[in-house]
Every structure is written in C-alpha cells, then in structure tokens.
Amino acid sequence: MPETTPKGLAGLAFGGDYNPEQWPESVWQEDVRLMREAGVTMVSVGIFSWALLEPAPGEYDFGWLDRVLGLLHENGIRVDLGTPTVAPPAWFYRAHPEALPVTAEGVRHAFGSRGAICHSNPDYRAAAAAVTTRLAERYGDHPALALWHVHNEYGVPVSACYCDSCAAHFRRWLATTYGTVDAVNEAWGTAFWGQRYASLEEIDPPRLTPTVGNPGQALDYRRFADATMRENFCAERDILHRLSPGVPVTTNFMTALSQCDSVDYWAWGREVDLVTNDHYLITDGRRTHVNLAMAADLTRSVAGGAPWLLLEHSTSGVNWQPRNPAKAPGQMARNSLAHVARGSEGAMFFQWRQSRRGAEKFHSSMLPHGGTDTRVWREVVELGASLESLAGIRGTRTEADVAVLWDWHSWWAQNLAWRPSEDHDARERADSFYAALYDRHLTVDFAHPEADLSGYPLVVVPALYLMTRAAGDNLRRYVENGGTLVVSYFSGIVDEHDAVHEGAYPGALRDVLGLTVEEFSPLLQGERVRLTGPDGSELSGDVWTEFVVPRGAETVWTYADGLTAGRPAVTRHRLGAGTAWYVSTRLGADGLEALLGRAAEDARLAPRADLPRDVEVVRRTGGTGSYLFAINHTDADAKVPLDAPGTELLTGERAAGPLVVPAGAVRVVRLDG
C-alpha cells in the first residue's frame, strides 16, 4: 500500500509554495535561512516550472532544481515536489495548438495563463507523461522528497473542453459507460424533441444550441470532463508510484463549495494517497470562519475521516476577488489552527516569498514585499512555533456529531437550465444548514447519500435534487433503525440520469418522509410566507413552497398564507425506531434553528448552551490522547468548559475548570487520561 503521510516529516507540515525560479540564486540562501527562522518544515516546489525543466522538446535542464532541492535538504526542509503539468510551455502549444481547450461556443482559449488544457488531447497526455517520468527518474529517491504533487487545482479554471478530440473521447466514454446507443437514448430521454441517435458517432459534446439542450447529455458531459481529468491524474500517479515507491502522491483539491463546482471529490478522494486541500476566504459578506470550517469538514470527509493536509491558504489578503481585505491581527493563526482542529496535519500557504511580477504579485505571502519587519512575518514566525508545539496530534482524528449529505452529481444536475426557480441554490442551502449546525456547536461529517450512516444520531439533507433509489433505500433503513433525518425541499426528485422518479414527488424519499408533494409552488422574488405551529410559534420562508400531502407524517408547522395556506409546511414522520423531518420552504437562520432544535431532541443531541456563538470547540482523538481545540472568533474573552484537566499546548500552562480563551485566540488542551 502507498504511504499516506509525507515521507520523513517528523511534525506538522508548515511552509508554502516555493518558487525560487522567480528570483536570482543569490536570494535562495536568504530564503532557507528565513525558513529555518520561521520553523518551516516543508515547501512545495516546481508546480509551474515545465518551461524551465524542459526548455525545448525533449531537452531537459535539472541543474537549477538539483541545487534548490540540495539546499533545502541541507537545511532540514522537506519537499512536496510538483509535476508541472498544469502549465505546458509555449513551445508545446506552438507545436500542438489543438491542445488548447475550446469553449461550448467554439472559441479556442489562448496561451498566456494557466490550466489552459484539453485533457483529452493525446499530445498533452504524452508530454505530461514524459516530463513526469523524467522527474520521477531523477528525484524519485531524493533524500528531501516527502510528497509528490501532481498538476495543480484540477478543474480550475477550465474543466471541460468541447473540441473534436473531446467529442471522440466522449463517445468512447459513452460506449464504456452505457454499452449501446440505445442505452444512451434511454438514459437521456432523447425521444423528447426528436433527439434520438442512431449511432454513438452522431453524438457531440453539448455545444451551443438555439435553446436549452438535453439535460441528461449535459449532466453526463460534466461526469465525462471530471473523469477525463482524473484519468490524467491517475496516469501521472501511476508513473510516480512505479518510479518512486514509498512516496505518497497527491493533488491539491479545492473542496469548498465557494471555490470549485466541477470536480466530484468523492471519486477523487479514492485516488490520492493523501487528501490535500487549498482554501481561501471568500469575502462576500458571509461569516468566513464558518465557510472555512465547512471546507475543512468536507475535506476530512472526502479523506474518509483520516487526517488530511491544508496545502494552500493565505497569510492575509488575496488578489483575485473584487475586494481583498487583509486578515486582522491573529486571524492567520486562528484560520490555520481551525483547519488543524478539523483534521489537517499542518498549515501550508501560497506562497513563501511574495512575487514582484505576474498576476499574483498582490497576493499575500509568508515573506511579504516588506520583508521581516512586518506584522505578517512576525505572525508567521509565531505560527511556526505554535505548530511545532502541536506535533503530538499527528494521526489523531476529528470527532463528529452529525452528518450532512452532499453529492456533486446532484449539484451539477440541479444547476442545469429550466428548473422551477432560479432562486433555489443548492450551495446556499448547504451553507445555511451547515451554519445552523455550527451555531449549535455540532461538528459535521459530510457523507455520500449511499454511505453507511449508522454512526450518526442526526443526518441532514440540505439539497439533493438527484438521488438514486439506492440512496433513498439507505435513508429509509437509517431512519427505521433509529436515526433522525432532516430533509429540505426539492430533494429526491430525479434519478442518476436526471429522469423524474416514477410516481409522486419526492420520488426516492416518499416512503421515508411519509408524504407526497402534489405540486411545486415557487415564490416570486421578494415574496415571503408565514408558517405557524400548534404551540403558536411562527416561522418565515421564501423562494419555495409546495402542496404537501401527509401519508403517515404529522404536520408540525402549517402555511399561514400564500397559495399553500392551510397546507403542511414542515412535517415529522415516525418510521420504525426513528424520525424523518421534511421542510418544504426555504427557512432562514431562525427557522433552521427551530427546526434543527426539534430534530436534535429526537436525536437526543443535547444543546451546548454553555458556549458563546462563534466559539468553536472541536476534538481530535487518537493514540497520543484527546485534544480539545477552542477557537474564539469573537472580540470578547470566552470561557469553555473542560471535561477533564489537561495541558494547554500553545502556552504550556495547566488547564482545569473553565478554559479562558482570549478574544480572537486559540487554545489547544491535551486532556489528561
């Protein structure tokens, strides 16, 4: 079995992308000296260096990389070595212009950025395999090598190409997936609008059409594009496994729903030796620390609960959003340690030294333009010391309380054209339900709809428009066996081909929810509805309503106005030993709190009324002990109860009774016993 932790790394990973090719060699010695001062343990090298490593076809120059790796090794710094296949050189595109991707509108991208790749192109595949092979032959047993880093952020900025090479590849994929053209016609429902195909050779990618094209075809093309990128990753991975045995292979994911929507990370998580992730705060008015926690929980879940590694985040502001604020004092450490609390085996950054040229020169770094006499540098040095003190948590696992179901295929399907309301947003529902669970101080695992859910007292389904029969049966068994399920509207509607399940809505969930839906009734922009409960409680919803017919479920809240007035809005169904809740409108934060409060009572999840809002408490447990992370995102000191006394690792002080966590600070207690 391949190794799953960076080779030779004794503590947690701390460092960042190191791009010495941007600087004269006279700077390199200063770089490693400052890396040692900051406590850097690993850096990522060579990710965008194809043009330097292979300056002409078949001509390689490894001298500069030899010197860089030697210098890092002499200074005790491990290396995450990249294959540079995200950025082919100009000479490659000059020889193979057809390797540049084509949009659905027929426009071919030009050279001059990054990630401009047709992943079906045979010349690209051959060139990528060749440079990867040469790297592995030269550095496969290098003493500094800790990890192989294939490509960079697959799916960003381009995942799908629509050229003729992709058309031919898509037909081969369809032949493998379906076998016959008749099976494709059945899956896509091509009898509609006379789209039936007589042979696979008649099928093209879903290019620009006069109006909406076939949704089944569009969904399968998303799957095909994702699978094609994964084929290329696996080809490089297998070369590295063969020529560099014992060194784990990864590629950096972007699991946050705010950052990448084109990759099925459940599938990718099974292919890497170590799950790694890049995460950047999205400054769109949402609580950024909640998005961070969600991304970290999702990454850990993609890793199957095992430790993972934060391979990129920022020391302060980024450069690619409309507005790029700096991080507040202490926020960098707080962000970093929040990732560690939720399973990361360290904190890496983009990048080590801030660039003077290029598109990302205003992106923050560990060593800013201003050098060592800066706040960011001082905080970097402090963070390095903090991570060194946490080395004992390596290999421990984060403990979760509840599960949230998520499926990228469902997201892709829901985002296709001509749905009942463009205001219904799967990401928004996932964000909102997650925030409500976060505010109840519950740690979340994400799970695939067909995964084993027996270990969770509460399972939440924010938005699963696409749900297989197997997933529906899985949820029914979960509830029958004593679980508590919460499902939001427009879930369970279609199967894996975007075909509506036979019978009444919500197809795959009718039995477990104990109801049917006669009709969707989306609201107009700005419209709201009131919900009333038998205890006199009132909730408010927007975006969506439904005509719900209970068939075993009891009504908990009723629509008080609108077309659905007098009809059930929120229901509860006792099934076997468990309970299934359904909410047929979009609830805001207060409504979700009320709903999840009732569901948590069914699940026997006690509330954490002793914790302030925006104070995270997360546990990691393993062979070295139990560690409690308390992260205070507020501007006031907070007190956190402790189950047992212990040692606070960042200060070295003993901790007993309520743990005081200063405003904006983090405390990590290794509990006794």
XYZ file of C-alpha atoms in Angstrom:
673
model
C 0.000 0.000 0.000
C 1.301 3.509 -0.786
C 2.307 5.725 2.114
C -0.349 8.194 3.234
C 1.767 10.691 5.181
C 4.601 12.896 3.877
C 7.797 10.866 3.959
C 10.329 11.903 6.602
C 8.173 14.669 8.093
C 8.512 14.398 11.868
C 5.983 17.059 12.911
C 3.201 19.012 11.301
C 3.669 20.475 7.829
C 4.379 24.217 7.822
C 5.531 26.165 4.793
C 4.241 27.091 1.377
C 4.715 27.131 -2.364
C 8.357 27.982 -3.006
C 9.129 29.430 -6.439
C 12.875 30.092 -6.468
C 12.832 30.337 -10.261
C 11.286 33.801 -9.827
C 14.404 35.027 -8.020
C 18.177 35.135 -8.598
C 20.143 32.380 -6.863
C 21.664 34.976 -4.553
C 18.256 35.116 -2.808
C 17.997 31.364 -2.201
C 20.370 31.262 0.763
C 18.387 34.019 2.457
C 15.190 32.085 1.759
C 16.308 28.938 3.552
C 17.778 30.929 6.439
C 14.447 32.657 6.970
C 12.569 29.384 6.516
C 14.540 27.953 9.413
C 13.845 31.062 11.476
C 10.109 30.668 10.831
C 10.084 26.940 11.609
C 9.232 25.860 8.057
C 9.181 22.070 7.721
C 8.088 21.563 4.090
C 7.736 23.567 0.874
C 6.060 22.855 -2.474
C 8.424 23.217 -5.426
C 8.250 23.081 -9.220
C 4.495 23.310 -9.787
C 4.733 25.854 -12.647
C 8.248 25.071 -13.872
C 7.728 22.988 -17.032
C 9.179 25.660 -19.321
C 12.366 25.731 -17.233
C 12.681 21.974 -16.788
C 12.077 21.270 -20.490
C 13.049 24.448 -22.360
C 12.712 22.685 -25.736
C 11.030 19.434 -26.760
C 12.930 16.536 -25.203
C 15.700 18.784 -23.826
C 15.827 18.861 -20.012
C 17.594 21.171 -17.592
C 17.516 19.937 -13.989
C 20.544 21.838 -12.737
C 18.659 24.635 -11.004
C 16.215 22.182 -9.381
C 19.102 19.983 -8.232
C 20.580 22.978 -6.441
C 17.266 24.022 -4.883
C 16.473 20.542 -3.549
C 20.019 20.131 -2.272
C 19.859 23.433 -0.432
C 16.514 22.575 1.142
C 17.763 19.147 2.200
C 20.903 20.609 3.786
C 18.660 22.823 5.890
C 16.288 20.078 7.002
C 13.319 21.219 4.910
C 11.199 18.538 3.255
C 9.896 18.914 -0.315
C 6.473 18.473 -1.862
C 7.628 18.143 -5.472
C 5.221 19.144 -8.213
C 4.774 17.712 -11.656
C 4.463 20.899 -13.746
C 1.694 19.622 -15.991
C -0.770 22.426 -15.214
C 1.262 24.852 -17.329
C 2.682 23.439 -20.580
C 5.362 25.624 -22.213
C 4.823 27.987 -25.119
C 6.774 25.682 -27.422
C 4.304 22.890 -26.707
C 1.293 24.965 -27.728
C 3.126 26.250 -30.794
C 3.576 22.644 -31.900
C 0.150 21.482 -30.689
C -2.328 24.394 -30.760
C -5.190 21.890 -30.689
C -4.235 21.114 -27.057
C -5.727 24.465 -26.045
C -9.317 23.978 -24.822
C -12.384 25.053 -26.771
C -15.492 26.548 -25.153
C -19.041 25.327 -25.802
C -19.414 28.378 -28.055
C -16.495 27.181 -30.212
C -13.872 29.689 -29.036
C -10.378 28.313 -28.501
C -8.500 29.684 -25.486
C -5.038 31.169 -25.993
C -1.712 30.571 -24.257
C -0.719 33.023 -21.548
C -2.426 31.979 -18.322
C -2.530 28.630 -16.547
C -4.609 25.479 -16.793
C -5.444 26.003 -20.476
C -5.569 22.288 -21.239
C -7.699 19.938 -23.290
C -7.450 16.856 -21.087
C -8.437 14.577 -23.980
C -5.594 15.739 -26.197
C -3.186 12.832 -26.859
C -0.173 15.117 -27.380
C -0.728 16.752 -23.984
C -1.091 13.361 -22.345
C 2.138 12.108 -23.907
C 4.088 15.237 -22.993
C 2.767 15.190 -19.415
C 3.741 11.547 -19.014
C 7.219 12.248 -20.410
C 8.074 15.138 -18.074
C 6.610 13.266 -15.089
C 8.721 10.226 -15.938
C 11.910 12.260 -16.163
C 11.199 13.954 -12.832
C 10.492 10.634 -11.132
C 13.629 9.035 -12.568
C 15.785 11.889 -11.322
C 14.206 12.664 -7.941
C 12.234 9.544 -7.007
C 14.661 8.676 -4.193
C 15.926 12.175 -3.377
C 16.515 12.493 0.378
C 14.454 15.718 0.575
C 11.386 14.243 -1.137
C 8.353 13.951 1.160
C 5.417 14.075 -1.239
C 4.586 14.170 -4.938
C 2.214 16.933 -6.020
C 0.565 16.183 -9.398
C -0.623 19.121 -11.523
C -2.419 21.922 -9.628
C -6.070 22.504 -8.705
C -7.728 20.299 -11.320
C -10.958 21.856 -12.540
C -9.781 25.444 -12.113
C -10.030 27.476 -14.293
C -11.031 25.017 -17.060
C -12.543 21.578 -16.585
C -14.438 20.869 -19.801
C -13.312 21.247 -23.397
C -15.648 20.891 -26.380
C -13.220 20.234 -29.238
C -13.276 17.340 -31.719
C -10.757 15.320 -29.644
C -13.124 15.593 -26.702
C -16.068 14.597 -28.901
C -14.297 11.379 -29.898
C -13.246 10.723 -26.309
C -16.796 11.384 -25.085
C -18.135 8.754 -27.487
C -15.627 6.233 -26.150
C -16.671 7.131 -22.606
C -20.333 6.630 -23.513
C -19.544 3.244 -25.071
C -17.793 2.170 -21.875
C -20.474 3.617 -19.593
C -23.620 2.523 -21.475
C -22.536 -0.112 -23.991
C -25.001 0.781 -26.736
C -26.545 3.851 -28.314
C -29.975 2.534 -27.325
C -28.924 2.657 -23.663
C -27.765 6.259 -24.149
C -31.088 7.193 -25.780
C -32.958 5.657 -22.850
C -30.817 7.381 -20.215
C -31.063 10.799 -21.872
C -34.727 10.541 -22.866
C -33.915 11.503 -26.442
C -37.465 10.770 -27.572
C -38.183 14.276 -26.300
C -37.767 16.930 -29.026
C -36.767 14.242 -31.541
C -33.183 13.979 -30.330
C -32.804 10.222 -30.823
C -29.405 8.973 -32.039
C -28.903 6.067 -34.443
C -25.236 5.581 -33.507
C -22.728 6.887 -30.999
C -20.883 8.584 -33.869
C -23.745 11.072 -34.155
C -23.183 12.341 -30.604
C -21.176 15.510 -29.952
C -20.440 17.400 -26.743
C -23.270 19.684 -25.550
C -22.137 22.672 -27.581
C -24.054 25.912 -28.084
C -27.635 25.247 -29.194
C -30.506 27.640 -30.053
C -32.260 26.892 -26.763
C -31.770 24.507 -23.847
C -30.148 21.233 -24.845
C -30.629 17.746 -23.451
C -30.121 17.796 -19.648
C -29.071 14.144 -19.474
C -26.351 14.808 -22.052
C -25.194 17.925 -20.191
C -25.011 16.019 -16.892
C -23.050 13.177 -18.440
C -20.637 15.642 -20.006
C -19.897 17.044 -16.544
C -19.165 13.476 -15.439
C -17.039 12.835 -18.508
C -14.967 16.010 -18.045
C -14.335 15.137 -14.402
C -13.417 11.544 -15.271
C -11.049 12.715 -18.017
C -9.116 14.959 -15.638
C -8.984 12.066 -13.184
C -7.613 9.748 -15.890
C -4.733 12.158 -16.413
C -4.059 12.402 -12.686
C -4.038 8.619 -12.357
C -1.649 8.278 -15.301
C 0.882 10.576 -13.603
C 0.253 8.980 -10.202
C 0.963 5.511 -11.558
C 4.258 6.668 -13.105
C 5.290 8.126 -9.742
C 4.254 5.001 -7.818
C 6.323 2.858 -10.172
C 9.462 5.003 -10.199
C 9.270 6.482 -6.684
C 7.832 3.774 -4.408
C 7.159 4.716 -0.808
C 6.475 8.389 -1.524
C 2.781 9.390 -1.356
C 1.148 11.114 -4.320
C -1.461 13.842 -4.058
C -3.017 16.719 -5.933
C -4.431 19.808 -4.277
C -8.222 19.815 -4.082
C -10.497 22.850 -3.738
C -13.376 21.272 -1.838
C -15.050 24.494 -0.664
C -18.355 24.886 -2.499
C -17.413 28.545 -2.906
C -14.326 27.678 -4.950
C -14.841 24.711 -7.280
C -18.009 23.102 -8.655
C -16.634 20.892 -11.442
C -14.942 18.049 -9.535
C -16.525 15.012 -7.851
C -14.269 14.891 -4.817
C -15.836 11.672 -3.520
C -14.315 9.950 -6.556
C -11.020 11.850 -6.377
C -10.578 11.103 -2.682
C -10.283 7.411 -3.528
C -7.425 8.028 -5.978
C -4.933 10.116 -3.965
C -2.657 8.685 -1.295
C -3.145 11.754 0.890
C -6.056 14.179 0.576
C -4.811 17.767 0.408
C -6.805 20.962 0.001
C -6.467 24.639 -0.878
C -8.789 27.060 0.878
C -9.220 30.817 0.537
C -11.641 33.060 2.401
C -14.430 34.360 0.174
C -15.186 37.920 1.273
C -18.792 38.043 0.077
C -20.379 39.125 3.343
C -20.742 35.635 4.796
C -19.056 34.582 8.028
C -15.728 33.492 6.589
C -14.781 31.283 9.527
C -17.945 29.217 9.019
C -17.090 28.662 5.352
C -13.589 27.659 6.464
C -14.929 25.133 8.983
C -17.296 23.724 6.359
C -14.498 23.301 3.807
C -12.273 21.615 6.385
C -15.058 19.224 7.423
C -15.802 18.437 3.784
C -12.125 17.784 3.058
C -11.809 15.469 6.061
C -14.916 13.628 4.906
C -13.507 13.190 1.395
C -10.492 11.637 3.154
C -12.801 9.125 4.831
C -12.256 10.717 8.230
C -8.493 10.285 8.043
C -6.075 13.177 8.610
C -5.509 15.374 5.566
C -3.308 18.375 4.756
C -4.057 22.039 4.096
C -1.693 22.605 1.165
C -2.566 26.247 0.418
C -4.228 29.167 2.135
C -3.259 32.829 2.537
C -1.366 34.670 5.236
C -3.519 37.755 4.627
C -5.405 39.174 1.620
C -5.622 37.561 -1.809
C -5.657 39.384 -5.151
C -8.371 37.822 -7.290
C -11.611 38.971 -5.635
C -13.302 42.311 -6.331
C -12.208 43.492 -2.871
C -9.349 41.848 -0.996
C -9.178 42.872 2.664
C -6.224 41.993 4.861
C -6.644 39.499 7.649
C -6.960 41.007 11.104
C -4.122 40.534 13.601
C -4.244 36.959 14.850
C -6.633 35.804 12.128
C -3.988 33.921 10.156
C -3.151 31.713 13.146
C -6.823 31.309 14.006
C -7.638 30.216 10.446
C -4.679 27.850 10.327
C -5.454 26.175 13.637
C -9.137 25.852 12.729
C -8.082 23.685 9.783
C -5.825 21.673 12.096
C -8.669 21.195 14.582
C -10.782 19.685 11.803
C -8.167 17.183 10.699
C -5.335 18.894 8.816
C -1.818 17.705 9.579
C -0.388 21.189 9.218
C -0.832 24.550 7.524
C 0.769 25.412 4.190
C 0.430 28.683 2.259
C 0.580 30.190 -1.169
C 3.299 31.298 -1.216
C 6.661 31.615 0.580
C 8.050 34.855 -0.918
C 5.672 37.435 -2.393
C 6.146 37.815 -6.147
C 7.244 41.107 -7.701
C 5.831 40.264 -11.130
C 2.970 38.310 -12.607
C -0.744 38.028 -11.977
C -0.481 37.252 -8.253
C 2.025 39.859 -7.099
C -0.531 41.384 -4.724
C -1.417 38.026 -3.186
C -0.101 37.855 0.380
C 2.715 35.500 1.311
C 4.724 34.237 4.253
C 7.534 36.682 3.429
C 5.844 39.900 2.232
C 7.236 42.606 -0.042
C 8.045 44.498 3.157
C 10.294 41.693 4.417
C 10.777 40.637 8.018
C 9.870 43.973 9.630
C 6.144 43.341 9.040
C 3.204 42.130 11.064
C 2.617 39.199 8.712
C 6.188 37.935 9.095
C 6.054 38.146 12.874
C 2.769 36.225 12.888
C 4.266 33.608 10.539
C 7.151 33.011 12.962
C 4.725 32.753 15.872
C 2.531 30.294 13.975
C 5.536 28.120 13.176
C 6.294 27.817 16.893
C 2.645 27.021 17.657
C 2.518 24.219 15.102
C 5.749 22.771 16.470
C 4.102 22.515 19.895
C 1.189 20.558 18.381
C 3.262 17.770 16.809
C 1.638 15.211 19.105
C -1.738 15.480 17.362
C -0.404 13.798 14.217
C -2.527 10.821 13.293
C -5.430 11.711 15.576
C -8.918 12.027 14.142
C -11.568 14.695 14.496
C -14.751 13.601 16.276
C -18.036 14.443 14.533
C -21.584 14.692 15.906
C -23.805 14.735 12.810
C -23.699 14.062 9.066
C -24.692 16.279 6.160
C -25.325 14.540 2.844
C -23.752 16.051 -0.251
C -23.303 14.851 -3.822
C -21.546 16.788 -6.590
C -23.572 14.968 -9.277
C -26.768 16.262 -7.694
C -25.319 19.785 -7.619
C -24.438 19.557 -11.304
C -27.922 18.304 -12.182
C -29.739 20.929 -10.130
C -27.716 23.704 -11.773
C -28.844 22.744 -15.273
C -31.287 25.036 -17.064
C -35.039 25.254 -16.690
C -35.630 24.334 -13.074
C -38.751 25.562 -11.193
C -36.907 28.541 -9.652
C -33.516 30.059 -10.325
C -33.560 31.347 -6.729
C -33.149 27.844 -5.302
C -29.428 27.338 -4.818
C -28.004 24.053 -3.533
C -24.869 25.728 -2.264
C -26.912 28.318 -0.344
C -28.943 25.583 1.361
C -25.807 23.613 2.221
C -24.151 26.750 3.610
C -27.233 27.695 5.627
C -27.854 24.274 7.150
C -24.158 23.946 7.956
C -24.143 27.364 9.645
C -27.166 26.351 11.737
C -25.379 23.175 12.875
C -22.191 25.166 13.516
C -24.159 27.590 15.689
C -25.405 24.620 17.711
C -21.713 23.719 18.245
C -22.069 20.420 16.382
C -19.103 19.086 14.398
C -20.142 17.862 10.952
C -19.059 14.986 8.770
C -20.196 15.123 5.157
C -21.295 11.842 3.600
C -22.296 10.452 0.237
C -26.029 9.614 0.111
C -25.271 5.898 -0.247
C -22.685 5.786 2.590
C -23.094 3.975 5.902
C -24.864 6.450 8.211
C -25.411 4.195 11.210
C -22.890 6.041 13.387
C -24.739 9.375 13.276
C -27.716 10.244 15.504
C -28.727 13.035 13.089
C -28.422 13.226 9.283
C -29.274 16.408 7.343
C -30.112 16.672 3.623
C -29.888 20.357 2.584
C -30.245 19.845 -1.184
C -30.222 16.517 -3.024
C -32.335 17.066 -6.142
C -30.712 13.972 -7.689
C -30.992 10.834 -5.587
C -30.652 7.226 -6.630
C -33.073 4.562 -5.470
C -30.171 3.041 -3.531
C -29.704 6.325 -1.665
C -33.415 6.550 -0.884
C -33.390 2.989 0.451
C -30.300 3.821 2.501
C -32.073 6.710 4.205
C -35.186 4.644 4.859
C -33.083 1.948 6.590
C -31.245 4.632 8.558
C -34.497 6.012 9.977
C -36.065 2.610 10.564
C -33.009 1.675 12.623
C -33.389 4.686 14.910
C -31.812 7.613 13.086
C -33.174 11.148 12.843
C -33.335 12.603 9.325
C -33.948 16.201 8.222
C -34.691 16.823 4.521
C -35.094 20.156 2.759
C -37.314 20.788 -0.263
C -36.666 19.726 -3.884
C -34.742 16.606 -2.793
C -35.166 13.069 -4.111
C -36.769 14.291 -7.349
C -34.724 12.665 -10.144
C -32.544 9.605 -10.653
C -28.915 9.491 -11.765
C -29.902 10.351 -15.371
C -31.958 13.426 -14.383
C -35.161 11.488 -15.051
C -38.004 12.176 -12.618
C -38.662 9.165 -10.405
C -41.918 7.392 -11.255
C -44.894 8.454 -9.185
C -45.401 11.466 -6.981
C -42.682 13.711 -5.644
C -40.375 13.374 -3.782
C -39.684 10.076 -5.594
C -36.812 8.430 -3.758
C -37.915 9.905 -0.401
C -41.700 9.353 -0.393
C -41.630 6.362 1.931
C -39.135 7.640 4.476
C -40.828 11.057 4.699
C -44.361 9.672 4.782
C -45.783 12.193 2.314
C -46.214 13.174 -1.284
C -45.916 16.552 -2.999
C -48.667 17.319 -5.498
C -47.033 20.398 -6.948
C -44.135 22.791 -6.504
C -45.139 26.424 -5.973
C -42.021 28.603 -6.117
C -42.408 32.149 -4.856
C -41.740 35.299 -6.827
C -38.730 37.399 -5.983
C -39.241 39.120 -2.640
C -42.313 37.085 -1.675
C -42.445 35.511 1.775
C -44.797 33.131 3.568
C -45.612 32.677 7.249
C -45.607 29.308 8.984
C -47.488 28.676 12.222
C -47.157 25.861 14.722
C -49.689 24.361 17.171
C -47.763 25.970 20.031
C -48.256 29.406 18.464
C -44.710 29.606 17.107
C -44.190 31.405 13.802
C -41.533 30.903 11.159
C -40.933 32.616 7.831
C -39.972 31.174 4.467
C -39.163 32.428 0.985
C -38.174 31.180 -2.521
C -40.209 27.953 -2.439
C -43.448 26.363 -1.239
C -45.131 23.047 -2.024
C -48.546 21.391 -1.883
C -47.668 18.650 0.617
C -49.992 15.695 1.310
C -49.172 13.762 4.507
C -49.299 9.989 4.105
C -48.309 8.975 7.600
C -46.400 12.141 8.518
C -47.745 14.610 11.081
C -47.890 18.351 10.412
C -45.676 20.433 12.720
C -45.821 23.856 11.033
C -48.534 24.963 8.587
C -48.515 27.608 5.864
C -50.467 30.614 7.122
C -50.696 32.491 3.828
C -49.951 32.262 0.129
C -51.245 29.673 -2.358
C -50.431 26.875 0.061
C -52.222 28.449 3.068
C -53.578 25.770 5.403
C -51.281 23.114 3.951
C -48.410 21.373 5.785
C -45.099 23.243 5.598
C -42.939 21.173 7.975
C -43.711 17.545 8.776
C -42.438 14.812 11.070
C -42.732 11.094 10.262
C -42.147 8.314 12.774
C -40.807 5.288 10.895
C -39.567 2.211 12.709
C -37.356 3.351 15.555
C -36.531 6.739 14.016
C -37.947 10.019 12.772
C -37.836 11.882 9.431
C -38.455 15.642 9.173
C -39.331 17.495 5.968
C -39.326 21.251 5.334
C -40.981 22.417 2.117
C -39.855 26.053 2.075
C -36.603 27.961 2.427
C -36.181 28.770 6.103
C -33.844 31.493 7.325
C -31.459 31.193 10.249
C -34.176 31.449 12.940
C -36.347 28.879 11.219
C -33.475 26.452 10.779
C -32.579 26.860 14.439
C -36.151 25.978 15.436
C -36.316 23.023 13.035
C -32.927 21.599 13.991
C -33.672 22.154 17.664
C -36.714 19.877 17.392
C -34.798 17.323 15.321
C -31.895 17.365 17.798
C -34.353 16.484 20.567
C -35.418 13.434 18.554
C -31.755 12.538 18.058
C -31.011 13.080 21.760
C -28.320 15.636 20.962
C -28.042 17.902 23.978
C -27.684 21.630 23.254
C -24.403 23.399 24.076
C -25.905 26.430 25.781
C -22.659 26.916 27.706
C -20.774 28.052 24.595
C -20.993 31.533 23.038
C -21.778 31.978 19.346
C -18.694 31.879 17.122
C -16.591 29.994 19.659
C -15.642 26.650 18.117
C -14.913 23.605 20.241
C -13.586 20.630 18.284
C -11.895 17.421 19.446
C -9.172 15.288 17.898
C -8.571 11.888 19.456
C -6.117 9.074 18.829
C -3.264 7.038 20.200
C -1.473 10.054 21.662
C -4.522 11.264 23.577
C -7.530 13.540 23.326
C -7.087 17.157 22.241
C -9.657 19.918 22.648
C -9.396 22.907 20.289
C -11.179 26.071 21.441
C -11.230 28.814 18.793
C -12.624 32.211 19.686
C -13.752 34.232 16.653
C -15.272 36.994 18.800
C -13.878 40.234 20.220
C -14.540 39.197 23.836
C -12.880 36.615 26.061
C -14.798 33.341 26.303
C -14.986 30.507 28.812
C -15.080 26.924 27.578
C -15.972 24.026 29.917
C -13.479 21.155 30.122
C -14.447 17.523 30.706
C -11.080 16.921 32.354
C -7.990 18.927 33.269
C -5.034 18.981 30.923
C -2.129 20.919 29.475
C -2.650 23.871 27.145
C -0.099 23.219 24.419
C 0.329 26.727 22.977
C 1.220 28.313 26.328
C 2.419 25.269 28.274
C 0.070 26.121 31.136
C -2.118 23.720 33.092
C -5.834 23.966 32.349
C -8.619 23.000 34.712
C -12.208 24.099 35.115
C -13.497 26.626 32.594
C -10.810 27.358 29.987
C -10.418 31.078 29.299
C -9.905 31.729 25.579
C -8.920 35.352 24.928
C -10.685 37.337 22.224
C -9.548 36.199 18.772
C -7.303 33.494 20.228
C -6.966 29.715 20.099
C -6.285 27.274 22.902
C -5.439 23.588 22.490
C -5.686 21.367 25.563
C -4.292 17.852 25.745
C -6.736 16.360 28.209
C -5.444 14.120 30.995
C -6.371 10.479 30.968
